[in-house]
mmCIF file of C-alpha atoms and ligand atoms in Angstrom:
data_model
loop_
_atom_site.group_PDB
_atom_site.id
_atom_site.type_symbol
_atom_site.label_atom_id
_atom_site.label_comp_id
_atom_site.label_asym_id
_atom_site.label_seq_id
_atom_site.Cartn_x
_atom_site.Cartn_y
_atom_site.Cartn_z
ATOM 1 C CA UNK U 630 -12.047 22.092 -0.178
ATOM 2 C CA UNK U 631 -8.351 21.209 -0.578
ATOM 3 C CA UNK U 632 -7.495 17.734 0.968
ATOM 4 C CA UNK U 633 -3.869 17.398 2.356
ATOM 5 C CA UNK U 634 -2.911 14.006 3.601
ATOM 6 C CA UNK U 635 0.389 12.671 4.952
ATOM 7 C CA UNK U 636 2.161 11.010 7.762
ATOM 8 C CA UNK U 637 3.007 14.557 8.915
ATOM 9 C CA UNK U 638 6.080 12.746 10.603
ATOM 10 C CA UNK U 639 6.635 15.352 11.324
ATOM 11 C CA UNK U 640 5.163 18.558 9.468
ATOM 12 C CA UNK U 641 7.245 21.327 8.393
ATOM 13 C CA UNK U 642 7.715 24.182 6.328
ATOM 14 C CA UNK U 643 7.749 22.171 2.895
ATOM 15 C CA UNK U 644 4.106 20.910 3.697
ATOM 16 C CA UNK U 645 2.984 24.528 4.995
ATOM 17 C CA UNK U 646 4.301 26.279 2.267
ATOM 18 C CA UNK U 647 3.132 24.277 -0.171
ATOM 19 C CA UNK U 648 -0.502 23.866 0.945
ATOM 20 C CA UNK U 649 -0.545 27.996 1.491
ATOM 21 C CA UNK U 650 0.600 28.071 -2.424
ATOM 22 C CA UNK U 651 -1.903 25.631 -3.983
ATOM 23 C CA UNK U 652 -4.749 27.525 -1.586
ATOM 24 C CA UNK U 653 -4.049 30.577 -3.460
ATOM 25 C CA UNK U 654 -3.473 28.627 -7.115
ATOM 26 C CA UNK U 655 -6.629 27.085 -7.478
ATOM 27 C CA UNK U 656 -8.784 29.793 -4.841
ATOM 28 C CA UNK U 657 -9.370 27.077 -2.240
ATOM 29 C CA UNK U 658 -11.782 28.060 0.449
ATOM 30 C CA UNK U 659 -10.101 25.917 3.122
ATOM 31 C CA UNK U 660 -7.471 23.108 3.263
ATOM 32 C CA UNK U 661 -7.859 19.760 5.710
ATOM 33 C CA UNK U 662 -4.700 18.378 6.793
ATOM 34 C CA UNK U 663 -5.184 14.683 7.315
ATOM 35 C CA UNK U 664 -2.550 13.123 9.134
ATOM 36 C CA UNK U 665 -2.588 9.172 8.731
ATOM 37 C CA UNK U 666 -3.158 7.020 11.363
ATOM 38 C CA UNK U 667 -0.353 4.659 11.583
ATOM 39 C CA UNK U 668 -1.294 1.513 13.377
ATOM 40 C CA UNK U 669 0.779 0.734 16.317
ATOM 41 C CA UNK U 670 1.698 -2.341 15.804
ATOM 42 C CA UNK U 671 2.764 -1.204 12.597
ATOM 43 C CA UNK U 672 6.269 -2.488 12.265
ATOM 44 C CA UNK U 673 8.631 0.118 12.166
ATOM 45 C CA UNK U 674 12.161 1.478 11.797
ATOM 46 C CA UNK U 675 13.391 1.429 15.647
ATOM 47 C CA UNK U 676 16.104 3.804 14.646
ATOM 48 C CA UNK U 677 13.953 5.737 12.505
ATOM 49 C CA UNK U 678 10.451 6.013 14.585
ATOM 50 C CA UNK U 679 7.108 7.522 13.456
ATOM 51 C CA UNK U 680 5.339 9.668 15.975
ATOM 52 C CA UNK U 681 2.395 8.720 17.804
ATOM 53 C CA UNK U 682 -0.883 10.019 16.087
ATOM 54 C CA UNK U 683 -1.756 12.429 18.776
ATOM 55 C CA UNK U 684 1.684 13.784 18.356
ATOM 56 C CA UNK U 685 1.747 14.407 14.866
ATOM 57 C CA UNK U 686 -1.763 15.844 15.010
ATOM 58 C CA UNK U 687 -1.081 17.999 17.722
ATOM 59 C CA UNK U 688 2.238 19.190 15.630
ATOM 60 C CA UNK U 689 -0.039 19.959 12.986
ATOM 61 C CA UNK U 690 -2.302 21.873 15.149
ATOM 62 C CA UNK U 691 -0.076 24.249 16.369
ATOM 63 C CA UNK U 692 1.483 24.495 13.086
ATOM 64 C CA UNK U 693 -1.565 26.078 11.713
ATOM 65 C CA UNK U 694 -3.356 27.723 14.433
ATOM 66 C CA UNK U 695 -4.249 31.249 13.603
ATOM 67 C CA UNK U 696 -4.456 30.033 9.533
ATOM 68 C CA UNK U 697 -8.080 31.449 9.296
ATOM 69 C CA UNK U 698 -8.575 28.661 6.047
ATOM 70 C CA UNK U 699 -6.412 25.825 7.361
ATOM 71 C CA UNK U 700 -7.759 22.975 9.755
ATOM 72 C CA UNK U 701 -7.178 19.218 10.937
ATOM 73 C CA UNK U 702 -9.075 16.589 10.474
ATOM 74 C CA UNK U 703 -9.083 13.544 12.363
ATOM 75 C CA UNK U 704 -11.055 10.852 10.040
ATOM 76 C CA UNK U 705 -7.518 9.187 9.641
ATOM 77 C CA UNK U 706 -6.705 9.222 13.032
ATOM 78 C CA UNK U 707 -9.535 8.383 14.740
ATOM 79 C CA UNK U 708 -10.802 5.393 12.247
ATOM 80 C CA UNK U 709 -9.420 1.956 13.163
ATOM 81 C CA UNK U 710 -7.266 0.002 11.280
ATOM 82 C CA UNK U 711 -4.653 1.249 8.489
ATOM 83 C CA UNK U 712 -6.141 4.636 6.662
ATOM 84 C CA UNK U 713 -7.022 4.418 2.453
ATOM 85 C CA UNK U 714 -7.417 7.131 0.617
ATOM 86 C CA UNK U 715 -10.126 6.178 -0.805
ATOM 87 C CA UNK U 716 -12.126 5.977 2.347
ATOM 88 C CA UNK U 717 -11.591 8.954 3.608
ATOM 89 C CA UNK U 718 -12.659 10.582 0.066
ATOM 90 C CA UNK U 719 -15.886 8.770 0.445
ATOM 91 C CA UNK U 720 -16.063 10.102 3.778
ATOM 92 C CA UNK U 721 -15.587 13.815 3.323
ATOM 93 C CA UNK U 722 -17.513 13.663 0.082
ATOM 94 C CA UNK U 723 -20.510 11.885 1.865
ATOM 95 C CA UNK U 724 -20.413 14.863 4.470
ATOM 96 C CA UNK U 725 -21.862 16.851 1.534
ATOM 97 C CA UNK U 726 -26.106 16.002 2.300
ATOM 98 C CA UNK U 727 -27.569 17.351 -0.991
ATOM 99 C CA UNK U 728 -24.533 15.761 -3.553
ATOM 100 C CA UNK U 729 -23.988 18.768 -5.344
ATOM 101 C CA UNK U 730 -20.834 20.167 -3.940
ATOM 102 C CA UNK U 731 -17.767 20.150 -6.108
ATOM 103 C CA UNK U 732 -15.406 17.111 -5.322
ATOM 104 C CA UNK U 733 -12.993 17.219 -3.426
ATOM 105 C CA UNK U 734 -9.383 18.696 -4.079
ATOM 106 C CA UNK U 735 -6.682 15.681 -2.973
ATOM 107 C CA UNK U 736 -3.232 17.786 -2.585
ATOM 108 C CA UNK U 737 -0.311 15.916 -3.407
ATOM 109 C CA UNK U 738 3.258 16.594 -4.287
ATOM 110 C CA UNK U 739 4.818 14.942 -7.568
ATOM 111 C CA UNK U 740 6.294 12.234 -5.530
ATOM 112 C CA UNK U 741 3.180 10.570 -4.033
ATOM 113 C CA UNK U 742 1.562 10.976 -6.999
ATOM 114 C CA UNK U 743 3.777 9.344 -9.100
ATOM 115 C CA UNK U 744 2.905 5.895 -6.864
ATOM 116 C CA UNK U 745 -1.011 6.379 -6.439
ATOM 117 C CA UNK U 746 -1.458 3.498 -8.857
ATOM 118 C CA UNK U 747 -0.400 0.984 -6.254
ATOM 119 C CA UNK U 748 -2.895 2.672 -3.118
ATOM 120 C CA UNK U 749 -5.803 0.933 -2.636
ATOM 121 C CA UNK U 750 -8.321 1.347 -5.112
ATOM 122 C CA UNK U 751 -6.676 4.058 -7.401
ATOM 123 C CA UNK U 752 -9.259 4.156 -10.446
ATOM 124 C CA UNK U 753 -12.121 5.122 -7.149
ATOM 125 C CA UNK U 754 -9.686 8.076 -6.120
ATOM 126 C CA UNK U 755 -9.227 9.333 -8.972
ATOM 127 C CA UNK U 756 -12.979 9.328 -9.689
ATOM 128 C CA UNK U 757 -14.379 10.680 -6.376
ATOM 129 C CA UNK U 758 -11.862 14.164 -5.995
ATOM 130 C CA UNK U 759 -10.392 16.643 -8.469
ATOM 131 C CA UNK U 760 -5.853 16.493 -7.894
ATOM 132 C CA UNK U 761 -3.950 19.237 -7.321
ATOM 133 C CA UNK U 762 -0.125 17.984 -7.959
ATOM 134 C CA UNK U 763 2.590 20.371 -6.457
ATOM 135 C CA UNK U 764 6.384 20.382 -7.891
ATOM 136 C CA UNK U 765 8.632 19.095 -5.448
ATOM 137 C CA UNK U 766 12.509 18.995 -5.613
ATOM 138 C CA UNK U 767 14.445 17.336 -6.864
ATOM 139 C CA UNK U 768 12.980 17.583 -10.086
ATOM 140 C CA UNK U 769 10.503 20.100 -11.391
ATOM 141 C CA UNK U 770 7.635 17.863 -13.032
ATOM 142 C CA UNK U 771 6.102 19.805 -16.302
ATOM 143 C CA UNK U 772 3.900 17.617 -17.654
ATOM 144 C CA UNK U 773 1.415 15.445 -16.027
ATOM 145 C CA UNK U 774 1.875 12.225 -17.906
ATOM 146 C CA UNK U 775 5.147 11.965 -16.422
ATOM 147 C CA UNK U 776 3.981 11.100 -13.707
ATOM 148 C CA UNK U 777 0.352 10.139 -13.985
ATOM 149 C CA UNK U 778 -0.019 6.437 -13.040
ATOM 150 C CA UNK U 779 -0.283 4.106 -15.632
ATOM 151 C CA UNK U 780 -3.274 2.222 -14.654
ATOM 152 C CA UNK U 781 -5.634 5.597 -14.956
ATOM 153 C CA UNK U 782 -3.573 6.990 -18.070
ATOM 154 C CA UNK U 783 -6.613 6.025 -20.429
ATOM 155 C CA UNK U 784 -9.200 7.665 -18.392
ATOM 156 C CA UNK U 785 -7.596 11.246 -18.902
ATOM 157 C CA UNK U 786 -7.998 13.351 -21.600
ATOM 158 C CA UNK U 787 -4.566 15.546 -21.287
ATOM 159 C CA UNK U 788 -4.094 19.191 -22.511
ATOM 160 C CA UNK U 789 -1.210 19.725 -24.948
ATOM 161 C CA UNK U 790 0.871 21.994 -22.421
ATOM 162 C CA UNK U 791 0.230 18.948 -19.590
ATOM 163 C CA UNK U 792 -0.817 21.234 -16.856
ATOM 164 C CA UNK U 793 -4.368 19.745 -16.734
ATOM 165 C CA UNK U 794 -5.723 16.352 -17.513
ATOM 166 C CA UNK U 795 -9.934 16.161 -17.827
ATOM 167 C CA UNK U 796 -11.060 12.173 -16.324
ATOM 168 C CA UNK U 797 -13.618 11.607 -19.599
ATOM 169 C CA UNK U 798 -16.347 9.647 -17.507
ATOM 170 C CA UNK U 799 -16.359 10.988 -13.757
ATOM 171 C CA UNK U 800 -15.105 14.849 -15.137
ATOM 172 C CA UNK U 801 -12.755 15.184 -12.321
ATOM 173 C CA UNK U 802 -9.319 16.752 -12.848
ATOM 174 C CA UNK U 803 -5.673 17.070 -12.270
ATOM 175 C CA UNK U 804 -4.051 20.384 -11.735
ATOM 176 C CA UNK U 805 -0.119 20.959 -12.136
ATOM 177 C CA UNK U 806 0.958 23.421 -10.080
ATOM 178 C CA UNK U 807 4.422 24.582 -9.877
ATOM 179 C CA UNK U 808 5.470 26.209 -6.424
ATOM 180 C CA UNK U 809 8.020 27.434 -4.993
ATOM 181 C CA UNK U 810 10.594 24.546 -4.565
ATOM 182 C CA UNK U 811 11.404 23.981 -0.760
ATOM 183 C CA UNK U 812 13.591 20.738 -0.814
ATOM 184 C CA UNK U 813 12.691 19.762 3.042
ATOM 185 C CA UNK U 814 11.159 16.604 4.135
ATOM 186 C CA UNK U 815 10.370 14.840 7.035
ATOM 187 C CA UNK U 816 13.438 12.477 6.809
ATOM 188 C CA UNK U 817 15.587 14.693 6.932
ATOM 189 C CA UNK U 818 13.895 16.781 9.900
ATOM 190 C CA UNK U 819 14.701 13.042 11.824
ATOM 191 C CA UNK U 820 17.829 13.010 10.585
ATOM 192 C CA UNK U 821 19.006 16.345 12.056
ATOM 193 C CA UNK U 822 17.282 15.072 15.173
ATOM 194 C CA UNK U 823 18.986 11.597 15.442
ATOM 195 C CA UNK U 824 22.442 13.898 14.673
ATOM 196 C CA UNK U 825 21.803 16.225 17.130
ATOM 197 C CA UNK U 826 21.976 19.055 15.214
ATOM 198 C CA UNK U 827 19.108 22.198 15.208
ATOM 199 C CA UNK U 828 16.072 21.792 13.018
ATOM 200 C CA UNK U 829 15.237 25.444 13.646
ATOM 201 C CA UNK U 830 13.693 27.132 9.930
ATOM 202 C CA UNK U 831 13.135 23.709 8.869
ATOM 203 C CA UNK U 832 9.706 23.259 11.171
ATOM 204 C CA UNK U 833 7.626 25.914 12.877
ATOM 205 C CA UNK U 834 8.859 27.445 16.357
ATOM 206 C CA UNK U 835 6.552 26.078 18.219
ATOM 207 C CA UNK U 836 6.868 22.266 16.519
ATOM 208 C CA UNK U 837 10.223 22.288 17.032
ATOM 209 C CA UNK U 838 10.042 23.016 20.416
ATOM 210 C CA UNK U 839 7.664 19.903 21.361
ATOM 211 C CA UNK U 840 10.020 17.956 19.588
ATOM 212 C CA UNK U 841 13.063 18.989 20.748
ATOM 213 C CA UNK U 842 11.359 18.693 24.827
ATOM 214 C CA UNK U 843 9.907 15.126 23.736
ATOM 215 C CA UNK U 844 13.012 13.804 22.067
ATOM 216 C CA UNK U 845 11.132 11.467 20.376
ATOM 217 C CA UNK U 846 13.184 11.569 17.065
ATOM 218 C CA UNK U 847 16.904 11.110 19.325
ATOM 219 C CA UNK U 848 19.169 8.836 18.277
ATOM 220 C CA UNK U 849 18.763 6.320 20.685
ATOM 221 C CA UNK U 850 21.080 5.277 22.979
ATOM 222 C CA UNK U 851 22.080 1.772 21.663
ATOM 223 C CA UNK U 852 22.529 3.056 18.557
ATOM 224 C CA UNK U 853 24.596 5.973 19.112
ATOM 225 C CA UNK U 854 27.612 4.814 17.766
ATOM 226 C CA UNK U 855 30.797 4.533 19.773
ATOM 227 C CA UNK U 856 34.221 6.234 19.889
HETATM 228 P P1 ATP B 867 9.154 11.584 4.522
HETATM 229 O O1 ATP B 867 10.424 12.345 4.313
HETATM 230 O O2 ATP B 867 9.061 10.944 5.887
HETATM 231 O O3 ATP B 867 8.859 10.623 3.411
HETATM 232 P P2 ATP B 867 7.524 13.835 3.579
HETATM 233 O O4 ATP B 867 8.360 15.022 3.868
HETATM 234 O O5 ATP B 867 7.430 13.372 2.155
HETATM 235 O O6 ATP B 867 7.933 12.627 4.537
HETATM 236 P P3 ATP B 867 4.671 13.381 4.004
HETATM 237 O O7 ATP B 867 3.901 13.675 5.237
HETATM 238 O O8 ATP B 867 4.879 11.976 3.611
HETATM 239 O O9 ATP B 867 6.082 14.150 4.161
HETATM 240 O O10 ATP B 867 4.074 14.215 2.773
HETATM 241 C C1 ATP B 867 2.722 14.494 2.615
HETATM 242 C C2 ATP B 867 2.520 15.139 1.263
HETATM 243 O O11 ATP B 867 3.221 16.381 1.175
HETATM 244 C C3 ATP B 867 3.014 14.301 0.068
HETATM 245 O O12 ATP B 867 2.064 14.431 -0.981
HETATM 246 C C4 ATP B 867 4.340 14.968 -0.299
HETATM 247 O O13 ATP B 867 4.639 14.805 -1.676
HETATM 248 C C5 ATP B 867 4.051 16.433 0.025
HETATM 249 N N1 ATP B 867 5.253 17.178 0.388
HETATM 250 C C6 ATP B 867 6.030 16.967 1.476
HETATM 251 N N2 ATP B 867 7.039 17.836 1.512
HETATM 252 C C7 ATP B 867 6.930 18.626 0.416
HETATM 253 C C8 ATP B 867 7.706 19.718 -0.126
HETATM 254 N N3 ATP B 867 8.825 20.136 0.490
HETATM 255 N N4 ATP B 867 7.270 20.291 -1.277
HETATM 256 C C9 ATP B 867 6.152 19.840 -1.901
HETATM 257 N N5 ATP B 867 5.375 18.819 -1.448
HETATM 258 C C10 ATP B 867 5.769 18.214 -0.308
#
């Protein structure tokens, strides 16, 4: 089971793409898309705004219906208080009654990955599920100890061509794999928003739609500038 978290803020083709290509890579039976919750009260950009959480799951719903191997879950969403890693791991690990399914596959492009070492509890994550790390412009990362956090570099054994690292006491691993490089993030799907301009090809039809009717990424109105 492939494991894709993210703020999903909103999800587009990048995210889809990518998830459908590391499916295929390592022969996946099914990938979870785990949007985070993001508190409310969270402080938060007013001129840059994150979604509600039933918004950005219900973006990521429709973004995947009829993908036979692709589903949501909501154990980010629906647990109180901010969302770790870590627990949610434990979670869909502890789902498994008899103990003797293979861990986890935690799906996450070379940015993210690069800063796991300051999420909560990083040496646990990398214990309880195997990585699979996806190339992501800009860049094109070739070797895992580029990027691979310092404070788990000793618990890897890495092969010479750096596409897989081997954890030496829990026997998890990390997967490179190199996909096709779609340089579209969820910034800049806001961005376009806040400027007015289309975000068609960049999201799904049917995403773009509910964002376009809701409006919820427009510029707002006192900070539209003048003249
Ligand atoms: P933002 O621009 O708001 O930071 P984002 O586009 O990075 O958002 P997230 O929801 O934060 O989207 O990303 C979730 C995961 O998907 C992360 O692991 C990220 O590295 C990965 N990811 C996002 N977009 C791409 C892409 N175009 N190619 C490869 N991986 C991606």
């Amino acid at each position: 089971t492939g494991v894709f978290g993210g703020t999903f803020n909103p999800i587009h083709l990048g995210h889809l793409r990518a998830a459908e290509e590391v499916r295929q890579a390592l022969s996946l039976d099914r990938v979870l898309f785990v949007p985070s919750r993001i508190p409310p009260h969270k402080h938060t950009d007013p001129d840059d705004p994150i979604a509600d959480s039933a918004r950005r799951l219900r973006w990521v719903e429709r973004a995947i219906a009829g993908h036979p191997d692709f589903s949501v879950d909501r154990v980010q969403i629906e647990r109180e208080g901010p969302s770790f890693l870590v627990d949610t791991l434990a979670t869909i690990r502890g789902r498994d009654g008899t103990g003797t399914a293979p861990p986890p596959v935690f799906i996450v492009g070379q940015d993210a990955f690069a800063e796991m070492g300051d999420w909560r509890a990083p040496e646990r994550i990398f214990a309880l599920a195997d990585l699979a790390v996806m190339t992501r412009p800009p860049g094109h990362l070739r070797h895992l100890a580029d990027r691979l956090p310092a404070i788990v570099r000793d618990d890897y054994d890495i092969a010479a061509d750096g596409r897989a690292a081997l954890h030496r006491s829990a026997g998890t691993r990390i997967d490179l794999v190199p996909i096709t490089p779609l340089d579209i993030s969820s910034s800049r799907v806001r961005e376009e928003c806040r400027a007015g301009r289309s975000i068609r090809y960049l999201v799904p039809e049917s995403v773009r739609e509910e964002i376009e009717e809701s409006r919820c990424y427009a510029a707002r109105p006192a900070a539209r500038a003048h003249g």
